[in-house]
XYZ file of C-alpha atoms in Angstrom:
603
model
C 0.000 0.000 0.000
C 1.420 3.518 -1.154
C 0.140 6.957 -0.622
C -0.002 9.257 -3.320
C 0.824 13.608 -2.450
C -0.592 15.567 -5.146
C 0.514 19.143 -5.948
C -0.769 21.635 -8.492
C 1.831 21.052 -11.386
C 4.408 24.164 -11.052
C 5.766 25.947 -14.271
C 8.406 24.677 -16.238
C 11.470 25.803 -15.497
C 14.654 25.139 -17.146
C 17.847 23.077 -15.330
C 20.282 25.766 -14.377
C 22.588 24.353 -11.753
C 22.267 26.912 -8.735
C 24.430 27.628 -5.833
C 25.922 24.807 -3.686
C 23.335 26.570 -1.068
C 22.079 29.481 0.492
C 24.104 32.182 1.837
C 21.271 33.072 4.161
C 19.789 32.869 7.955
C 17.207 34.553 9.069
C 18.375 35.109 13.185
C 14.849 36.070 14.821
C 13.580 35.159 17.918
C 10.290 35.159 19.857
C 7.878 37.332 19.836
C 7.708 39.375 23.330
C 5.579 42.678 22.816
C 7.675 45.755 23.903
C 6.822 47.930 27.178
C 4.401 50.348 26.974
C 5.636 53.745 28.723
C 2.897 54.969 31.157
C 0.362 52.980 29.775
C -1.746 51.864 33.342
C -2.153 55.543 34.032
C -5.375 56.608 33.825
C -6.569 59.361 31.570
C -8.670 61.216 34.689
C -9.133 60.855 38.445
C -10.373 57.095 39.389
C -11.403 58.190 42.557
C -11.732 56.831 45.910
C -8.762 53.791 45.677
C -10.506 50.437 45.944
C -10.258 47.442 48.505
C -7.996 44.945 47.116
C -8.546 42.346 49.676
C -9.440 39.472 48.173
C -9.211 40.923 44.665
C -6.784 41.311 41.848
C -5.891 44.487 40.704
C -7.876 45.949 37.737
C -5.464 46.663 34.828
C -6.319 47.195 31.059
C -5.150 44.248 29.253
C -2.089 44.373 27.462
C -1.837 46.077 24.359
C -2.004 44.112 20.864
C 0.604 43.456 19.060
C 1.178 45.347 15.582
C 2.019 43.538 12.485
C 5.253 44.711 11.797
C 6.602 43.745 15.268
C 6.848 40.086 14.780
C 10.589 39.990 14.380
C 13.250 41.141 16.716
C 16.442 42.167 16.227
C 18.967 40.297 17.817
C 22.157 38.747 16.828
C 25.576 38.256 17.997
C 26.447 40.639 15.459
C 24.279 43.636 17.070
C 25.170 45.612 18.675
C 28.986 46.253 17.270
C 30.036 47.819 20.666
C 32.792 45.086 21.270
C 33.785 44.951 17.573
C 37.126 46.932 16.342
C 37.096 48.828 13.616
C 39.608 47.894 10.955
C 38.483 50.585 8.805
C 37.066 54.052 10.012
C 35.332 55.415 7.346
C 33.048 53.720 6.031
C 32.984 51.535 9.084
C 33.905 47.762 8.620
C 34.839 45.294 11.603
C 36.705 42.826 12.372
C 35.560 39.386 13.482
C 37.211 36.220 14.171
C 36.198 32.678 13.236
C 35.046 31.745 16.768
C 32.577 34.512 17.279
C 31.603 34.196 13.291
C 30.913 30.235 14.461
C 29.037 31.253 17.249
C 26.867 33.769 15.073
C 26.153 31.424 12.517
C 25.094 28.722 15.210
C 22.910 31.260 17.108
C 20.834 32.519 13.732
C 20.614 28.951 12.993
C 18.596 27.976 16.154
C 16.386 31.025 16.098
C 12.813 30.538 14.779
C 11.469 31.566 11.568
C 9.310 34.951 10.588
C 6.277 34.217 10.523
C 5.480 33.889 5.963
C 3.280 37.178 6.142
C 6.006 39.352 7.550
C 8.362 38.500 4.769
C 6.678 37.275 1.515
C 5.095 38.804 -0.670
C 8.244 41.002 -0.555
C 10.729 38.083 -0.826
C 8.875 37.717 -3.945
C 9.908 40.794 -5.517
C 7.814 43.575 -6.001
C 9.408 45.824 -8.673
C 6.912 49.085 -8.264
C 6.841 49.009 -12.292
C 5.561 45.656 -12.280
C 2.026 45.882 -12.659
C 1.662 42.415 -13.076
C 3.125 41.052 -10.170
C 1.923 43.788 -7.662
C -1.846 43.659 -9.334
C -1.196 39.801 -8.026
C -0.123 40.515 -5.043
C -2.669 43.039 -4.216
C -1.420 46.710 -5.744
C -3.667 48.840 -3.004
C -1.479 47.200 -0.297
C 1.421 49.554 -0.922
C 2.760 48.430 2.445
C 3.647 45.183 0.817
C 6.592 46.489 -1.171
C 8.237 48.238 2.310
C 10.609 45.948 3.664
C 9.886 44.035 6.635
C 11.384 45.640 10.026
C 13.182 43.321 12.309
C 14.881 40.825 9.904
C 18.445 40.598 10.386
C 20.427 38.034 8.357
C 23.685 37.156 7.759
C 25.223 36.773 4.553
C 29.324 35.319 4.064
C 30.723 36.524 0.863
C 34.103 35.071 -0.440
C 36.380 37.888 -1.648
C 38.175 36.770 -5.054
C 34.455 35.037 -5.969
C 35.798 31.882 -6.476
C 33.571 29.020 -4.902
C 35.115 25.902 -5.927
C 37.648 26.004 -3.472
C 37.985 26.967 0.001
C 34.191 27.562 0.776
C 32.394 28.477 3.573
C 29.167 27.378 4.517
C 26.347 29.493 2.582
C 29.278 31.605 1.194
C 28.545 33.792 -2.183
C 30.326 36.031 -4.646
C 30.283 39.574 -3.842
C 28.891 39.921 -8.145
C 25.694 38.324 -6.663
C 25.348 41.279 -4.524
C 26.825 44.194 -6.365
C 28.921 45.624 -9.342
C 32.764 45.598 -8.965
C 32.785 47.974 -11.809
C 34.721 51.319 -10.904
C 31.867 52.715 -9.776
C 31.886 55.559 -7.207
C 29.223 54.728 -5.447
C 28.167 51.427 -5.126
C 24.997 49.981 -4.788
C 22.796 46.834 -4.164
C 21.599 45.565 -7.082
C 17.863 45.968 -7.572
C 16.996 42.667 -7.945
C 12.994 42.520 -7.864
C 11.737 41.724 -11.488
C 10.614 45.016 -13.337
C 8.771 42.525 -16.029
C 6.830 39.395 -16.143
C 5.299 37.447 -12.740
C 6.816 34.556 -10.609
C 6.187 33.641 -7.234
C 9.454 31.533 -7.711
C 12.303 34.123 -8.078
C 14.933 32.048 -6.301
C 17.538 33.811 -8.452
C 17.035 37.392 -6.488
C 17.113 35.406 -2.770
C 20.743 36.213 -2.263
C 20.042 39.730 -2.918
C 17.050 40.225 -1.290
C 18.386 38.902 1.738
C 22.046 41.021 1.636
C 20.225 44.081 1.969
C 19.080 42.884 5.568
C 22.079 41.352 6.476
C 25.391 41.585 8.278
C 27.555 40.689 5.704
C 30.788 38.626 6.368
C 34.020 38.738 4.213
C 36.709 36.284 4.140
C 39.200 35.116 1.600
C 41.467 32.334 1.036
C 45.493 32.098 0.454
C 45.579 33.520 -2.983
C 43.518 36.908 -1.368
C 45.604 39.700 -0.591
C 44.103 41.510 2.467
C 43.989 44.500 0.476
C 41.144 43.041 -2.158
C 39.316 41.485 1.192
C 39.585 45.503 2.364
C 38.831 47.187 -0.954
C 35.328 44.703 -1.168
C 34.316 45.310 2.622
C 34.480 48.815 1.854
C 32.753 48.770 -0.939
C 29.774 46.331 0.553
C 29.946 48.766 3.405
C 29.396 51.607 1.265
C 26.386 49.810 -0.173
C 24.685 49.131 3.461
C 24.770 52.759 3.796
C 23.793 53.970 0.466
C 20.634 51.338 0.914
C 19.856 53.278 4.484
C 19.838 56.444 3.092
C 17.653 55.248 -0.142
C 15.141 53.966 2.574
C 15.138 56.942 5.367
C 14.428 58.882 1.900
C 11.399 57.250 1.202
C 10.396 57.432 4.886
C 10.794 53.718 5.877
C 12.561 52.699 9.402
C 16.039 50.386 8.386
C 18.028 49.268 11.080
C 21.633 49.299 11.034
C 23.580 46.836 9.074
C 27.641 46.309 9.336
C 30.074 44.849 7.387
C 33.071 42.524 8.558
C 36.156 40.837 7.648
C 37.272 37.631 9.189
C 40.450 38.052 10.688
C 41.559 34.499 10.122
C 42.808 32.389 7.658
C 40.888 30.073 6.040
C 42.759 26.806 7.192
C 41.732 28.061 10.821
C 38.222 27.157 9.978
C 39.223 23.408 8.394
C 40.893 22.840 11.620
C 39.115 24.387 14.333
C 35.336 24.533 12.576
C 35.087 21.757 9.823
C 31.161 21.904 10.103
C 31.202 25.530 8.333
C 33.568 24.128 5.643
C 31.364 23.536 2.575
C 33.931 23.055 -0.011
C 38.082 22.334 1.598
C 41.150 24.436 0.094
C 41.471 20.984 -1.793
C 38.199 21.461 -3.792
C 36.603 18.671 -1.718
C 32.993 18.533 -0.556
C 33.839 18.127 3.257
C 30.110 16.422 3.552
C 29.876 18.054 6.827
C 27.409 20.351 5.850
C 23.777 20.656 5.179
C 23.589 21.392 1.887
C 20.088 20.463 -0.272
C 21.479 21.499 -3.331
C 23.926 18.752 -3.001
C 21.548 16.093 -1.643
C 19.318 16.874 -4.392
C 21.994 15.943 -7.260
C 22.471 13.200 -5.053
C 18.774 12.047 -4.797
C 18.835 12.711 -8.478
C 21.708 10.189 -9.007
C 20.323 7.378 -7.011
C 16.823 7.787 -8.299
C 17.684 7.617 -11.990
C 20.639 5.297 -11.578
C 21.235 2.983 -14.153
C 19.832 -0.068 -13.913
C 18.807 -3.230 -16.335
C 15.577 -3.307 -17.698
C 16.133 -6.064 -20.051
C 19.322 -8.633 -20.843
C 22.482 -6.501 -21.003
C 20.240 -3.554 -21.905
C 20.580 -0.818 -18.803
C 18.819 2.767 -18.602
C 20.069 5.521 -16.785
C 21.642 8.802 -17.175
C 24.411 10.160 -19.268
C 28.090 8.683 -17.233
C 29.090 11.843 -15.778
C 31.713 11.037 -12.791
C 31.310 14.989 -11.677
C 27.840 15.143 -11.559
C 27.224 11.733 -9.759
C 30.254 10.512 -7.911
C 28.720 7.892 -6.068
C 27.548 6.171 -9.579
C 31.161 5.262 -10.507
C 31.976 1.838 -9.122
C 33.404 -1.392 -10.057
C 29.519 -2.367 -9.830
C 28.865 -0.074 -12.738
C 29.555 -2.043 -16.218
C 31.422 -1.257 -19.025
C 29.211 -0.374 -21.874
C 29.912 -2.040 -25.033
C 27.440 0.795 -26.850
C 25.938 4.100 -25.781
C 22.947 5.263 -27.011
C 22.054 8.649 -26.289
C 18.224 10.138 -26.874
C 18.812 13.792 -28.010
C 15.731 16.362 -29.276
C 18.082 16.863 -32.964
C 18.941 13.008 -33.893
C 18.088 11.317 -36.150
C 16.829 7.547 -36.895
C 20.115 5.924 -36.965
C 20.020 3.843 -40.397
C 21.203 0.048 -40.991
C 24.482 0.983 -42.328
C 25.618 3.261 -39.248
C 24.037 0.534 -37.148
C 26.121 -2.005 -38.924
C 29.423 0.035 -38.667
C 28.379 0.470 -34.574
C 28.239 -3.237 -34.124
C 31.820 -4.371 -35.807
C 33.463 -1.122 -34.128
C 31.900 -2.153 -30.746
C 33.670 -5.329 -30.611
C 37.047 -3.107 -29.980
C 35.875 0.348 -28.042
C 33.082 1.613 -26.882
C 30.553 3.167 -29.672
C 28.105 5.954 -29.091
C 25.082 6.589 -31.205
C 22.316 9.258 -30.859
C 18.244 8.490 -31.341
C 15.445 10.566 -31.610
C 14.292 12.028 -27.844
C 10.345 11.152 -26.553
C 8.164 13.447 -28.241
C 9.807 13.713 -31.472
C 7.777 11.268 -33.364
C 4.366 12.967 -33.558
C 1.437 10.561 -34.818
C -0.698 11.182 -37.152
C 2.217 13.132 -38.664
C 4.752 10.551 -38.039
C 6.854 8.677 -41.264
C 6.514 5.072 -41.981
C 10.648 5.520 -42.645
C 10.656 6.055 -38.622
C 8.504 3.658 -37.265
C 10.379 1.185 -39.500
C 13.551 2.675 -37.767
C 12.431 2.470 -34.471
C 11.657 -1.034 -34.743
C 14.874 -1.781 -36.576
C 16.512 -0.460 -33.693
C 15.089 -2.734 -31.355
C 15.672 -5.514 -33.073
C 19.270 -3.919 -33.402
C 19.915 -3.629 -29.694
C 18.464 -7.322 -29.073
C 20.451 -9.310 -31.996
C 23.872 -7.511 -30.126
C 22.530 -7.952 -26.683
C 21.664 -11.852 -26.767
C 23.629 -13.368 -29.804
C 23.262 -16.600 -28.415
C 19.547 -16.053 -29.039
C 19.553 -15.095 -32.357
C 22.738 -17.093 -34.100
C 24.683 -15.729 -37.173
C 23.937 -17.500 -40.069
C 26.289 -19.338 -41.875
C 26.624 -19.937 -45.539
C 28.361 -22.628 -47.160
C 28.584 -21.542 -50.597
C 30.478 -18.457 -49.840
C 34.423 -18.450 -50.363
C 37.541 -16.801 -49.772
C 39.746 -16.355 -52.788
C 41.874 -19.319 -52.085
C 38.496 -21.325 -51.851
C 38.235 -21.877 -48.235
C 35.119 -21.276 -46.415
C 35.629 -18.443 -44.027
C 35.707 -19.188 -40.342
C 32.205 -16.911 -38.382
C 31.606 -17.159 -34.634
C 28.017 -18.427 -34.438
C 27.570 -16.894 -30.773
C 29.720 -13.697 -30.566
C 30.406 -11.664 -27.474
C 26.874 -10.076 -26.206
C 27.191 -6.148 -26.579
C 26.474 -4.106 -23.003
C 24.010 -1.169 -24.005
C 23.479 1.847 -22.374
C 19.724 4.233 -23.516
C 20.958 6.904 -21.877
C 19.616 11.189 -21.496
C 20.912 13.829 -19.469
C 18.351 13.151 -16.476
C 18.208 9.303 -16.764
C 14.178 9.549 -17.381
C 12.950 11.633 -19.607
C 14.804 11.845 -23.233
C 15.186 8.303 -23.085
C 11.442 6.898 -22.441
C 10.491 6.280 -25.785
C 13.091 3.762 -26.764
C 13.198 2.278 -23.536
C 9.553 2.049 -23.484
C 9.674 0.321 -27.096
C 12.406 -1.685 -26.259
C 10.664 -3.670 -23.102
C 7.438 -3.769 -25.291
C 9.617 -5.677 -27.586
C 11.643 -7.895 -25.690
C 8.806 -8.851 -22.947
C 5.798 -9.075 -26.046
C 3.444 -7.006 -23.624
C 1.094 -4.354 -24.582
C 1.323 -0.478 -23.723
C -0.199 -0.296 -20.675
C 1.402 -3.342 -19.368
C 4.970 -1.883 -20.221
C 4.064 1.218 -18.629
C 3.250 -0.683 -15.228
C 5.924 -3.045 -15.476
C 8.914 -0.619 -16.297
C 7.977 1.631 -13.187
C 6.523 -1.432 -10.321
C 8.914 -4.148 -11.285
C 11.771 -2.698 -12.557
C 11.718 0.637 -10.671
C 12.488 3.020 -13.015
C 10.769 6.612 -12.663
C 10.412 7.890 -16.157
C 8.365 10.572 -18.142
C 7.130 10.074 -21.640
C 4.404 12.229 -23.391
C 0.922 12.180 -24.787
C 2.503 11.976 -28.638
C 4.862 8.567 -26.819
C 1.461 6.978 -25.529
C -0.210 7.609 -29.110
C 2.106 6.509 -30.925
C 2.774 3.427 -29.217
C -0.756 2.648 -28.649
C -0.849 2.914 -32.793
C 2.091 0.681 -33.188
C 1.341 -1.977 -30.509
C 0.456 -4.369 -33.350
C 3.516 -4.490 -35.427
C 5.829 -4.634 -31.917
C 4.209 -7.455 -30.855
C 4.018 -9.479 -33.788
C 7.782 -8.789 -34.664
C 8.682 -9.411 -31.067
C 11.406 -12.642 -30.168
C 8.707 -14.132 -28.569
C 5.484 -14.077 -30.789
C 7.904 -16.162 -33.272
C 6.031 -13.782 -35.992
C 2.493 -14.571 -35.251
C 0.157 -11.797 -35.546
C -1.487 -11.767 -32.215
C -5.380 -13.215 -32.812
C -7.054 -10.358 -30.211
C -4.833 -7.939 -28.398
C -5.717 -7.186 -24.723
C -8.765 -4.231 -24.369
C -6.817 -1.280 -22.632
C -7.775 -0.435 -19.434
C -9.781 2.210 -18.693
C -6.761 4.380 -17.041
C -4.739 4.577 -20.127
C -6.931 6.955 -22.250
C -6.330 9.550 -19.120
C -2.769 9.261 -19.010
C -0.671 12.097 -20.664
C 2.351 9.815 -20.679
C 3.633 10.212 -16.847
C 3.216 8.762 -14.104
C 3.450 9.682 -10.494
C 7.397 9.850 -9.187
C 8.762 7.441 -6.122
C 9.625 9.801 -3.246
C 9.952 6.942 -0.887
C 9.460 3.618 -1.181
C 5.789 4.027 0.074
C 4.807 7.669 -0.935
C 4.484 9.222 -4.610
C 4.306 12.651 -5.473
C 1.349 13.418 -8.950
C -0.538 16.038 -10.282
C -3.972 16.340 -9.816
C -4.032 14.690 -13.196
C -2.707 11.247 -11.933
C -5.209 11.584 -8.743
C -8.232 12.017 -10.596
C -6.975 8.344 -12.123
C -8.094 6.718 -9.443
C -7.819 2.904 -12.183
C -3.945 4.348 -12.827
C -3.440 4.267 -8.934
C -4.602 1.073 -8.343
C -2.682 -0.491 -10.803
C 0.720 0.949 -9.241
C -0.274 -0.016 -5.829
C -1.662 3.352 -4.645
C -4.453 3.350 -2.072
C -4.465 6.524 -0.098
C -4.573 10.172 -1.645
C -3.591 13.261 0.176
C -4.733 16.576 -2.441
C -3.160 19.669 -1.369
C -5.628 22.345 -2.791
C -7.346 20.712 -5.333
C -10.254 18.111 -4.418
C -10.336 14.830 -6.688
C -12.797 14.660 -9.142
C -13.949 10.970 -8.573
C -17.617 9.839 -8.647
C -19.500 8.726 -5.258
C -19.094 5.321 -5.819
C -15.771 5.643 -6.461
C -15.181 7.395 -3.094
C -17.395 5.620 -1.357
C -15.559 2.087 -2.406
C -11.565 3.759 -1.993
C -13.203 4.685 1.954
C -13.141 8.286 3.311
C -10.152 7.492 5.770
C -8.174 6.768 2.571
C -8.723 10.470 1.279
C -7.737 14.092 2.937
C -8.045 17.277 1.021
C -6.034 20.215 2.123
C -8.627 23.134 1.238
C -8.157 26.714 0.904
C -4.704 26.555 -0.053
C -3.013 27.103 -3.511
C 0.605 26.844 -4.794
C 0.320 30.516 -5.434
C 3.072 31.629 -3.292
C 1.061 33.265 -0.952
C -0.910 30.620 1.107
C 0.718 29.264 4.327
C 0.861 25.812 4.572
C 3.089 25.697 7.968
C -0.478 25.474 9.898
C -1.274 21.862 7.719
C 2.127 19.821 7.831
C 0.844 18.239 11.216
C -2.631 17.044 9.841
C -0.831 16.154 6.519
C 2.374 14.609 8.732
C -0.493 12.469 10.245
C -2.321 10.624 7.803
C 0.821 9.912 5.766
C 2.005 7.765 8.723
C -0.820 6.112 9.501
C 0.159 3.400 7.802
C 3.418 0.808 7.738
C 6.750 2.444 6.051
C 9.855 0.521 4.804
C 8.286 -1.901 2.039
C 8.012 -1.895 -1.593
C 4.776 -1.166 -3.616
């Protein structure tokens, strides 16, 4: 039994690889409502004083709270009082790595803002976008004032160079400002002056270094006079930022700048958890970094792995993007087939060529990506290539299956009849993408219906419950195979070239599907679209039998409810992926139902 999360499906967004991590922490603590000056004294006389024997004294309640105070300012970096200035004018301090460790640690423990102090304006709310303030609300000017009481602290490396020597959360000053020869520096204005998002990661870093103490360190190959020259300059900016905001009449507390005072090794020896990256160019591992366990997760999710004999999927071999993948336990490909959006069908000469050359080194050929064949506009030429490349990849992969034939009659010039090795070396073949899951699906897809002589839907089913491979194909890959199925079966090993007498009906799920299918999280919990919960035959088939719907309710009929059991359902109302609603206030409900049942087995 498996529980399926649904989200709305997000936006699109292209694969740029971001920062290690974040540069930021948001050091806040409780909420304690500030003294009141005189505020039990009454107005006028309250005349004769009365008996408190036995009675509590009558006192107005406490004032409420306002809205803006919901964040304090506190951090071992405020006050600067028992800092020393290593530069007067503008001021920048100095700080060494065992009060910078103990800042870091404290801003780490404190709680979070609450969401509605800090977003939308984390958002970005450029006051030329009319887009993205008329979402946001455009009467509410006081969204686009930056909250009071946030004080952050941001590490920037001088030099910018982050491959080495790399501090925990640590960012290149370029991410904060120009290093132009400019005067007077500036934060960049990062909110978006076009367009709407309510996923701007890309301004976070700047967002957050205008309500920050900023830290700047270097390593060996920083002279202390570039580490000086940048803190000056950062400085500079912290004060140009003040005066930009007591201008427009807005309240900014005081933000400093400091340099570290020691050198970089100090922190590998003495503080190894705030090492991200060693002077070595190591990942020290030491660190909490989601960035990195999300290549990681990546990896290990789309890991290469057999699907058929001596046929593996998985991602392109890259060493640097997925250490952990290279092992003795990883094989050495005979043939690498990559899916790419601008191949081409290979034809039967190239394919030829591929196999003798593969007998000595390792070949690589490119294929068509899913989604490139479009039915009803789609060629006989590559259907008849796509099938030629199956039976390709099996002849190589199991010659002892499928014997070379041997003819008598043929002779060399001296009239001997040449020697052929009936069962030749079986090829190891790799269908391969960037991602491991995607590119790749429609040959891999084609491939199992091939080998195994199954229909669509049962490929679909098999690939992902019994082989465990999470992959994404699209509505053209389900067409088209679904208008093929014939011809794959009858040509398959198996069928022996008998045209099937009645292919299986297709269940009812399959006409719904748009070619995905809901991704393993954990080995008992999937994350869908609303699109794979209102599929209720598709969930059933993969083992699915509980359905928590974050914002959208599932459009199933009574009976259908009614039979799946109301304890098997929760919908999360009133809450949208709009990058406004909360949803702090639901994780315990949601937390609950997802462990009410067994964890730690297979689907």
């Amino acid at each position: 039994m498996a529980t399926l999360v649904v989200q709305q499906t997000p936006l699109r967004q292209s694969r740029s690889p971001p920062p290690i991590s974040s540069a930021l922490t948001l050091d806040t603590t409780k909420f304690q409502p500030p003294p009141i000056p005189n505020k039990h004294i009454p107005y006028c006389s309250p005349g004769p004083a009365p008996s408190t024997l036995g009675r509590t004294p009558a006192t107005p309640p406490a004032s409420p709270p306002t809205k803006q105070i919901g964040i304090q300012n506190f951090s071992v970096l405020f006050p600067t009082d028992n800092f020393s200035k290593v530069v007067d004018n503008p001021p920048v301090y100095s700080i060494d790595a065992a009060i910078l460790a103990q800042a870091l640690n404290k801003a780490a423990t404190q709680p979070l803002p609450d969401p509605k102090l800090v977003f939308p304006w984390l958002h970005g709310l450029h006051p030329e976008n009319q887009i993205q303030l008329a979402f946001f609300n455009s009467r509410r000017k006081a969204l686009r004032k930056t909250p009071r009481g946030i004080r952050g602290i941001t590490i920037v490396k001088a030099g910018g160079d982050l491959t080495r020597s790399r501090l925990k959360g640590a960012v290149a000053p370029t991410e904060l400002l120009s290093l132009a020869g400019v005067r007077d520096p500036v934060f960049y204005d990062v909110d978006p002056k076009d367009g709407f998002s309510v996923r701007n990661f890309h301004i976070q870093v700047g967002k957050m270094a205008m309500v920050s103490d900023i830290v700047i360190y270097g390593d060996e190959s920083t002279s202390t006079e570039s580490i000086h020259s940048l803190s000056k300059r950062i400085s500079r900016a912290q004060i140009a930022y003040r005066e930009k905001c007591d201008i427009a009449g807005l309240d900014s507390p005081v933000y400093s700048t400091f340099v570290v005072s020691n050198p970089f090794h100090d922190f590998e020896r003495s503080y190894p958890e705030l090492v991200a990256i060693n002077s070595k160019q190591e990942l020290s591992g030491s660190t909490m970094d989601f960035f990195q366990w999300e290549r990681q997760e990546m990896c290990a999710m789309s890991k290469a792995s057999e699907i058929a004999n001596n046929v593996w999927l998985g991602p392109t071999p890259d060493t640097t993007q997925c250490p952990s993948s290279a092992g003795t336990e990883d094989p050495d490909y005979d043939i690498l087939i990559e899916a790419s959006d601008l191949a081409r069908v290979p034809d039967c000469k190239m394919l030829h060529r591929v196999a003798d050359l593969s007998a000595c080194s390792p070949q690589f050929v490119e294929f068509p990506s899913s989604g490139s064949i479009m039915p009803p506009s789609w060629s006989h030429s590559e259907v008849d290539g796509l099938l030629e490349t199956c039976q390709w990849i099996y002849r190589l992969a199991n010659p002892d299956l499928t014997p070379a034939s041997s003819d008598d009659s043929e002779q060399d010039s001296e009239g001997d009849i040449p020697m052929k090795t009936l069962f030749p070396r079986p090829r190891r073949i790799l269908l391969h993408c960037a991602d491991g899951y995607t590119e790749s699906s429609l040959l891999a897809l084609t491939y199992f219906m091939y080998v195994e002589c199954v229909p669509v839907h049962e490929a679909w089913i098999r690939m992902h419950c019994e082989k465990k491979r999470n992959f994404f194909a699209y509505p053209s890959d389900v067409a088209l195979l679904t208008s093929i199925q014939p011809r794959i079966l009858q040509e398959s090993p198996l069928s022996q070239g008998l045209i099937p007498s009645s292919l299986p009906e297709d269940p009812v799920w399959l006409k719904h599907i748009d070619g995905s299918l809901p991704s393993r999280i954990l080995p008992y919990m999937y994350l869908g679209n609303l699109g794979h919960a209102n599929n209720p035959e598709l969930l059933v088939a993969m083992g699915i039998e509980r359905v928590l719907s974050v914002g959208e309710e599932v459009n199933w009929p009574a009976e259908k409810k009614e039979c799946w059991g109301k304890d098997n359902l929760l919908l999360v109302d009133r809450v949208q992926d709009n990058g406004v609603d909360p949803l702090t206030e639901e994780f315990d409900r949601c937390l609950e139902f997802i462990g009410e049942n067994p964890v730690g087995f297979d689907i």
